[in-house]
CSV table of C-alpha atoms in Angstrom, one decimal:
chain,number,residue,atom,x,y,z
A,1,MET,CA,11.4,-21.6,-40.3
A,2,ASP,CA,14.4,-19.3,-39.6
A,3,SER,CA,17.1,-21.6,-38.2
A,4,THR,CA,18.3,-18.9,-35.9
A,5,LYS,CA,15.0,-18.7,-34.1
A,6,ILE,CA,14.5,-20.0,-30.6
A,7,ARG,CA,11.9,-22.8,-30.9
A,8,TRP,CA,9.5,-22.6,-27.9
A,9,GLY,CA,7.4,-25.4,-26.4
A,10,ILE,CA,4.5,-24.3,-24.3
A,11,VAL,CA,3.5,-26.6,-21.4
A,12,SER,CA,-0.3,-26.4,-21.0
A,13,THR,CA,-3.1,-24.3,-22.6
A,14,ALA,CA,-3.3,-21.9,-19.6
A,15,ARG,CA,-5.0,-18.6,-20.3
A,16,ILE,CA,-2.0,-16.4,-19.7
A,17,GLY,CA,-0.1,-18.4,-22.3
A,18,ILE,CA,-2.9,-18.4,-24.9
A,19,GLU,CA,-3.8,-14.8,-24.6
A,20,LYS,CA,-0.5,-13.1,-23.7
A,21,VAL,CA,2.7,-15.0,-23.8
A,22,ILE,CA,2.4,-17.1,-26.9
A,23,PRO,CA,1.3,-14.1,-29.1
A,24,GLY,CA,4.3,-12.3,-27.6
A,25,ILE,CA,6.6,-15.1,-28.5
A,26,GLN,CA,5.2,-15.1,-32.1
A,27,ARG,CA,5.8,-11.3,-32.3
A,28,SER,CA,9.3,-11.5,-30.9
A,29,GLN,CA,12.4,-11.1,-33.1
A,30,THR,CA,14.2,-14.2,-31.7
A,31,GLY,CA,11.5,-16.8,-31.1
A,32,VAL,CA,8.7,-18.9,-32.5
A,33,ALA,CA,6.1,-21.0,-30.8
A,34,HIS,CA,7.0,-24.5,-32.1
A,35,ALA,CA,4.8,-26.8,-30.0
A,36,ILE,CA,2.1,-26.8,-27.3
A,37,ALA,CA,1.1,-29.6,-24.9
A,38,SER,CA,-2.0,-30.4,-22.9
A,39,ARG,CA,-3.1,-33.4,-21.0
A,40,ASP,CA,-6.1,-33.2,-23.3
A,41,ARG,CA,-4.7,-33.6,-26.8
A,42,ALA,CA,-7.8,-32.0,-28.4
A,43,ARG,CA,-7.3,-28.8,-26.4
A,44,ALA,CA,-3.7,-28.7,-27.5
A,45,GLU,CA,-4.7,-29.2,-31.1
A,46,ASP,CA,-7.3,-26.5,-30.9
A,47,ALA,CA,-4.9,-24.0,-29.4
A,48,ALA,CA,-2.2,-24.9,-32.0
A,49,GLY,CA,-4.7,-24.3,-34.8
A,50,LYS,CA,-5.8,-21.0,-33.5
A,51,LEU,CA,-2.3,-19.7,-32.7
A,52,GLY,CA,-0.5,-21.1,-35.7
A,53,ILE,CA,1.7,-23.5,-33.7
A,54,GLY,CA,3.0,-26.4,-35.8
A,55,LYS,CA,2.9,-29.2,-33.2
A,56,ALA,CA,0.4,-30.3,-30.5
A,57,TYR,CA,1.1,-33.0,-27.9
A,58,GLY,CA,-1.2,-34.9,-25.6
A,59,SER,CA,1.2,-34.9,-22.7
A,60,TYR,CA,3.9,-32.7,-21.2
A,61,GLU,CA,6.4,-35.6,-21.4
A,62,GLU,CA,6.0,-35.8,-25.2
A,63,LEU,CA,6.7,-32.1,-25.6
A,64,LEU,CA,9.8,-32.2,-23.3
A,65,ALA,CA,11.1,-35.1,-25.3
A,66,ASP,CA,10.9,-33.2,-28.6
A,67,PRO,CA,14.6,-32.6,-29.7
A,68,GLU,CA,13.6,-29.7,-31.9
A,69,ILE,CA,12.5,-27.6,-28.9
A,70,ASP,CA,15.0,-25.1,-27.4
A,71,ALA,CA,13.1,-23.5,-24.6
A,72,ILE,CA,10.0,-24.2,-22.5
A,73,TYR,CA,7.4,-21.7,-21.3
A,74,ASN,CA,5.8,-23.1,-18.1
A,75,PRO,CA,2.5,-21.5,-17.1
A,76,LEU,CA,1.2,-24.4,-15.0
A,77,PRO,CA,-0.4,-23.9,-11.6
A,78,ASN,CA,2.1,-22.6,-9.0
A,79,HIS,CA,2.7,-25.9,-7.2
A,80,LEU,CA,3.9,-27.4,-10.5
A,81,HIS,CA,6.4,-24.7,-11.5
A,82,VAL,CA,9.5,-26.2,-9.9
A,83,PRO,CA,8.9,-29.9,-10.6
A,84,VAL,CA,8.1,-29.3,-14.3
A,85,THR,CA,10.9,-26.8,-14.7
A,86,ILE,CA,13.3,-29.4,-13.3
A,87,GLN,CA,12.0,-32.0,-15.8
A,88,ALA,CA,12.4,-29.6,-18.6
A,89,VAL,CA,16.0,-28.7,-17.8
A,90,GLU,CA,16.9,-32.3,-17.3
A,91,ALA,CA,15.5,-32.8,-20.9
A,92,GLY,CA,18.0,-30.2,-22.1
A,93,LYS,CA,15.6,-27.2,-22.4
A,94,HIS,CA,15.9,-23.6,-21.2
A,95,VAL,CA,12.9,-22.5,-19.1
A,96,LEU,CA,10.9,-19.3,-18.7
A,97,CYS,CA,8.6,-20.1,-15.8
A,98,GLU,CA,5.5,-18.1,-14.7
A,99,LYS,CA,5.6,-16.3,-11.5
A,100,PRO,CA,5.9,-17.0,-8.7
A,101,ILE,CA,8.5,-19.5,-9.5
A,102,ALA,CA,7.8,-21.6,-6.5
A,103,LEU,CA,5.7,-21.8,-3.3
A,104,THR,CA,8.7,-21.2,-1.0
A,105,ALA,CA,12.3,-20.1,-1.3
A,106,GLN,CA,13.5,-23.5,-0.2
A,107,GLU,CA,11.6,-25.1,-3.1
A,108,ALA,CA,13.0,-22.5,-5.5
A,109,GLU,CA,16.5,-23.3,-4.4
A,110,GLN,CA,16.3,-26.6,-6.1
A,111,LEU,CA,16.7,-24.7,-9.3
A,112,LEU,CA,20.1,-23.5,-8.3
A,113,ASP,CA,21.4,-27.1,-8.4
A,114,LEU,CA,20.5,-27.6,-12.1
A,115,PRO,CA,23.1,-27.5,-14.9
A,116,ARG,CA,24.2,-24.0,-15.5
A,117,ASP,CA,24.3,-24.4,-19.3
A,118,ARG,CA,20.4,-24.3,-19.2
A,119,LEU,CA,18.9,-20.9,-18.4
A,120,VAL,CA,16.0,-20.6,-16.0
A,121,ALA,CA,14.1,-17.3,-15.5
A,122,GLU,CA,10.9,-16.1,-13.9
A,123,ASN,CA,8.3,-14.5,-16.2
A,124,PHE,CA,8.4,-11.0,-14.8
A,125,MET,CA,7.7,-9.3,-18.2
A,126,VAL,CA,7.4,-5.9,-16.5
A,127,ARG,CA,11.1,-5.6,-16.2
A,128,ALA,CA,11.4,-5.8,-20.0
A,129,HIS,CA,8.7,-3.1,-20.6
A,130,PRO,CA,10.2,0.2,-21.6
A,131,GLN,CA,8.1,2.0,-19.0
A,132,TRP,CA,9.8,0.2,-16.2
A,133,ILE,CA,13.2,0.7,-17.8
A,134,ARG,CA,12.5,4.4,-18.4
A,135,ALA,CA,11.2,4.9,-14.8
A,136,ARG,CA,14.4,3.4,-13.4
A,137,GLU,CA,16.5,5.6,-15.7
A,138,ILE,CA,14.7,8.6,-14.2
A,139,VAL,CA,15.3,7.3,-10.7
A,140,ARG,CA,19.0,6.8,-11.3
A,141,SER,CA,19.3,10.2,-13.0
A,142,GLY,CA,18.5,11.9,-9.7
A,143,GLU,CA,15.5,13.8,-11.2
A,144,LEU,CA,13.3,12.5,-8.3
A,145,GLY,CA,15.9,13.4,-5.8
A,146,ASP,CA,16.5,10.6,-3.3
A,147,LEU,CA,13.9,7.9,-3.9
A,148,LYS,CA,12.5,7.1,-0.4
A,149,ALA,CA,9.0,5.7,-0.8
A,150,ILE,CA,7.2,3.4,-3.2
A,151,GLN,CA,3.5,2.9,-2.9
A,152,ALA,CA,1.8,0.2,-4.9
A,153,PHE,CA,-1.8,-0.9,-5.2
A,154,PHE,CA,-2.9,-3.9,-7.3
A,155,SER,CA,-6.3,-5.5,-7.2
A,156,TYR,CA,-8.9,-7.4,-9.2
A,157,PHE,CA,-12.1,-9.2,-8.2
A,158,ASN,CA,-12.4,-13.0,-8.6
A,159,ASP,CA,-14.5,-15.1,-6.2
A,160,ASP,CA,-14.8,-18.2,-8.5
A,161,PRO,CA,-14.1,-21.3,-6.4
A,162,ALA,CA,-13.1,-23.2,-9.5
A,163,ASN,CA,-10.3,-20.7,-10.3
A,164,ILE,CA,-6.8,-21.8,-9.4
A,165,ARG,CA,-6.2,-18.3,-7.9
A,166,ASN,CA,-8.7,-19.3,-5.2
A,167,MET,CA,-7.1,-22.7,-4.3
A,168,ALA,CA,-4.9,-22.3,-1.3
A,169,ASP,CA,-3.2,-25.7,-1.6
A,170,ILE,CA,-1.8,-25.1,-5.0
A,171,GLY,CA,-0.6,-21.5,-4.4
A,172,GLY,CA,-3.6,-19.3,-4.8
A,173,GLY,CA,-4.1,-15.9,-3.2
A,174,ALA,CA,-3.1,-12.3,-3.7
A,175,LEU,CA,0.5,-12.4,-2.5
A,176,TYR,CA,1.5,-15.3,-4.9
A,177,ASP,CA,-0.5,-14.0,-7.8
A,178,ILE,CA,0.1,-10.2,-7.8
A,179,GLY,CA,2.0,-9.3,-4.6
A,180,CYS,CA,5.1,-10.7,-6.2
A,181,TYR,CA,5.0,-7.7,-8.6
A,182,THR,CA,4.8,-5.1,-5.9
A,183,MET,CA,7.7,-6.5,-4.0
A,184,LEU,CA,9.6,-6.8,-7.3
A,185,ALA,CA,9.0,-3.1,-7.9
A,186,GLY,CA,10.8,-2.3,-4.6
A,187,ARG,CA,13.8,-4.5,-5.5
A,188,TYR,CA,13.9,-3.1,-9.0
A,189,PHE,CA,13.6,0.6,-8.3
A,190,PHE,CA,15.6,0.7,-5.1
A,191,ASP,CA,18.3,-1.5,-6.6
A,192,GLY,CA,18.4,-3.5,-3.4
A,193,GLU,CA,16.8,-6.1,-1.1
A,194,PRO,CA,14.4,-5.4,1.8
A,195,GLU,CA,15.9,-6.0,5.2
A,196,ARG,CA,12.7,-6.7,7.1
A,197,VAL,CA,8.9,-6.8,6.4
A,198,VAL,CA,5.6,-6.6,8.2
A,199,SER,CA,2.3,-7.7,6.8
A,200,LEU,CA,-1.4,-8.0,7.5
A,201,ILE,CA,-3.5,-10.6,5.7
A,202,ASP,CA,-7.3,-11.0,5.4
A,203,ARG,CA,-8.1,-14.6,4.3
A,204,ASP,CA,-11.2,-15.7,2.5
A,205,PRO,CA,-13.2,-17.8,5.0
A,206,GLU,CA,-14.1,-20.4,2.3
A,207,PHE,CA,-11.0,-20.5,0.1
A,208,GLY,CA,-8.4,-19.9,2.8
A,209,THR,CA,-6.4,-17.7,0.4
A,210,ASP,CA,-5.2,-14.2,1.3
A,211,ARG,CA,-7.8,-12.1,-0.5
A,212,THR,CA,-6.3,-8.8,0.7
A,213,THR,CA,-2.8,-8.3,1.9
A,214,SER,CA,-1.1,-5.1,3.1
A,215,ALA,CA,2.6,-4.8,3.8
A,216,LEU,CA,5.5,-2.5,4.6
A,217,LEU,CA,9.0,-3.4,3.4
A,218,ASP,CA,12.1,-1.7,4.9
A,219,PHE,CA,14.9,-1.4,2.4
A,220,GLY,CA,17.2,0.4,4.8
A,221,GLN,CA,18.5,4.0,4.5
A,222,GLY,CA,15.0,5.3,5.1
A,223,ARG,CA,13.6,3.6,2.0
A,224,HIS,CA,10.1,2.1,2.3
A,225,LEU,CA,7.8,0.2,0.1
A,226,ASN,CA,4.2,-0.2,1.1
A,227,PHE,CA,1.6,-2.0,-0.9
A,228,VAL,CA,-2.0,-3.4,-0.9
A,229,VAL,CA,-2.9,-6.3,-3.1
A,230,SER,CA,-6.3,-8.0,-3.3
A,231,THR,CA,-8.2,-10.6,-5.3
A,232,GLN,CA,-11.5,-9.3,-4.1
A,233,LEU,CA,-11.5,-5.6,-4.7
A,234,ALA,CA,-12.4,-3.4,-7.7
A,235,PRO,CA,-9.8,-3.8,-10.5
A,236,TYR,CA,-7.1,-1.2,-10.1
A,237,GLN,CA,-3.3,-0.8,-10.4
A,238,ARG,CA,-1.0,2.1,-9.8
A,239,PHE,CA,2.6,2.5,-8.6
A,240,GLN,CA,4.0,5.7,-7.2
A,241,LEU,CA,7.8,6.4,-6.8
A,242,VAL,CA,8.3,9.3,-4.5
A,243,GLY,CA,11.6,11.1,-4.0
A,244,THR,CA,12.7,14.2,-2.2
A,245,LYS,CA,12.2,16.4,-5.3
A,246,LYS,CA,9.5,14.7,-7.5
A,247,ARG,CA,7.0,11.9,-7.7
A,248,LEU,CA,6.8,9.4,-10.6
A,249,GLU,CA,3.6,7.6,-11.3
A,250,ILE,CA,3.3,4.4,-13.5
A,251,VAL,CA,-0.3,4.4,-14.6
A,252,ILE,CA,-0.7,0.8,-15.8
A,253,PRO,CA,2.4,-0.8,-14.2
A,254,VAL,CA,1.7,-4.5,-14.7
A,255,ASN,CA,-0.9,-5.2,-17.3
A,256,ALA,CA,0.2,-2.7,-19.9
A,257,PRO,CA,-1.9,-3.3,-23.0
A,258,GLN,CA,0.0,-5.3,-25.7
A,259,GLY,CA,0.8,-3.1,-28.7
A,260,GLU,CA,-0.4,0.1,-27.1
A,261,ALA,CA,1.4,3.2,-25.9
A,262,VAL,CA,1.3,3.9,-22.1
A,263,THR,CA,2.0,6.8,-19.9
A,264,ILE,CA,4.2,7.6,-16.9
A,265,ARG,CA,3.8,10.9,-15.1
A,266,LEU,CA,6.1,13.2,-13.2
A,267,ASP,CA,5.0,15.8,-10.6
A,268,ASP,CA,7.1,18.1,-8.4
A,269,GLY,CA,4.1,18.9,-6.2
A,270,SER,CA,4.3,22.7,-6.7
A,271,ILE,CA,0.6,22.8,-7.5
A,272,LEU,CA,-1.5,20.4,-5.4
A,273,GLY,CA,-4.0,18.2,-7.1
A,274,ASP,CA,-1.6,17.2,-9.9
A,275,GLY,CA,-1.6,20.7,-11.3
A,276,ALA,CA,2.2,20.5,-12.1
A,277,MET,CA,2.1,17.0,-13.5
A,278,ARG,CA,3.6,16.3,-16.9
A,279,SER,CA,3.2,13.1,-18.8
A,280,GLU,CA,5.7,11.1,-20.8
A,281,THR,CA,4.4,8.7,-23.4
A,282,ILE,CA,6.1,5.3,-23.8
A,283,ALA,CA,5.9,4.0,-27.3
A,284,ALA,CA,3.7,1.0,-28.0
A,285,CYS,CA,5.3,-2.4,-27.4
A,286,ASP,CA,4.5,-6.0,-26.3
A,287,GLN,CA,6.2,-6.6,-23.0
A,288,TYR,CA,5.9,-10.4,-23.5
A,289,ALA,CA,7.7,-10.2,-26.8
A,290,GLU,CA,10.3,-8.0,-25.2
A,291,LEU,CA,10.9,-10.6,-22.5
A,292,ALA,CA,11.0,-13.4,-25.1
A,293,ASP,CA,13.8,-11.5,-26.8
A,294,VAL,CA,15.7,-10.9,-23.6
A,295,PHE,CA,15.6,-14.6,-22.9
A,296,GLY,CA,16.2,-15.6,-26.5
A,297,ARG,CA,19.3,-13.4,-26.9
A,298,ALA,CA,20.6,-14.9,-23.7
A,299,ILE,CA,20.1,-18.4,-25.0
A,300,ARG,CA,21.9,-17.5,-28.2
A,301,GLY,CA,24.8,-16.1,-26.1
A,302,ASP,CA,24.3,-12.5,-27.5
A,303,VAL,CA,23.9,-11.0,-24.0
A,304,PRO,CA,23.9,-12.3,-20.4
A,305,LEU,CA,20.6,-13.2,-18.8
A,306,PRO,CA,19.9,-10.2,-16.4
A,307,TYR,CA,17.6,-12.1,-14.0
A,308,GLY,CA,18.0,-15.8,-13.5
A,309,ALA,CA,17.1,-18.4,-10.9
A,310,GLU,CA,19.1,-16.6,-8.2
A,311,ASP,CA,16.9,-13.5,-8.6
A,312,ALA,CA,13.8,-15.7,-8.4
A,313,VAL,CA,15.0,-17.2,-5.1
A,314,ARG,CA,15.5,-13.7,-3.6
A,315,ASN,CA,12.0,-12.7,-4.5
A,316,MET,CA,10.6,-15.9,-2.9
A,317,LYS,CA,12.5,-15.1,0.3
A,318,VAL,CA,10.6,-11.8,0.5
A,319,LEU,CA,7.3,-13.7,-0.1
A,320,ASP,CA,8.2,-16.2,2.7
A,321,ALA,CA,8.9,-13.4,5.1
A,322,LEU,CA,5.6,-11.7,4.3
A,323,PHE,CA,3.6,-14.9,5.0
A,324,ALA,CA,5.7,-15.4,8.2
A,325,SER,CA,5.0,-11.9,9.4
A,326,ALA,CA,1.3,-12.2,9.0
A,327,ALA,CA,1.4,-15.5,11.0
A,328,GLN,CA,3.6,-14.1,13.7
A,329,GLY,CA,2.1,-10.7,14.0
A,330,GLY,CA,5.2,-8.6,13.7
A,331,TRP,CA,8.4,-7.7,11.8
A,332,VAL,CA,10.3,-10.5,10.1
A,333,ALA,CA,13.8,-10.3,8.8
A,334,VAL,CA,14.4,-11.3,5.2
A,335,LYS,CA,17.1,-13.9,5.2
């Protein structure tokens, strides 16, 4: 093994890790999947065999105690993100944690008290994908004019009561699972934080989760983000960035296929019905590998970590405000 590689330990055999993140780590320039743990050792051993991981553990504690591991990837259910991340940092590991990093901003703020020589970041792989980076370059260049409106739609259909996304008590629902991406888009492309939000939630009568949530976020200076997210609508995702001169469309904004080229589109509206639209192809990449490298280079001290625990807390504050708005039936300030 290359001694300069970041050795990753993966906590659990969650599907997102098995199918997306671990293959990304293995394809990265800086990292290698060194060990995986499950409370069922047989599952860990099976995953390790299929993915070419050298070590398998039958408990998370065993993995965290491994002195050869540099960084932990934490894809556990949402209510375990903070406690296991704290355990990992206290064991001397850096942590890349699945989103959302917590259930509330107050819970996430515990991460700010951890030793600063260990890095903690939220797994928003989209910010490492060249299509998001290129889109923000276009926004900052002024080609769109003044960016004033972002529209985001993100949905899938899942009514399985055994799926953790449909379990309200451990952080299920649309806002936690996919709404976090839409509010992140506003923060990323507007280069700022929302001042206030208003939301409307439709809850599943059996699960108690928000199955469809709509929201409007006020970023000040006439800048609006509005979105709809749902766990019980036809699968669809599309983000629109609309300026005073042009509109930019990200066709597959979140689940960009690993290892495939994607497209962003620009349209000045001079011919209605997308007649003036032009497409720009973004070269094939693996956004999970890209994020593993961003995090890995920060661990090695090559570059600073662009988004750490403080950023994760800010995103949670927006989530908190959206839930509060739906409960109160009106605008809520983001504090």
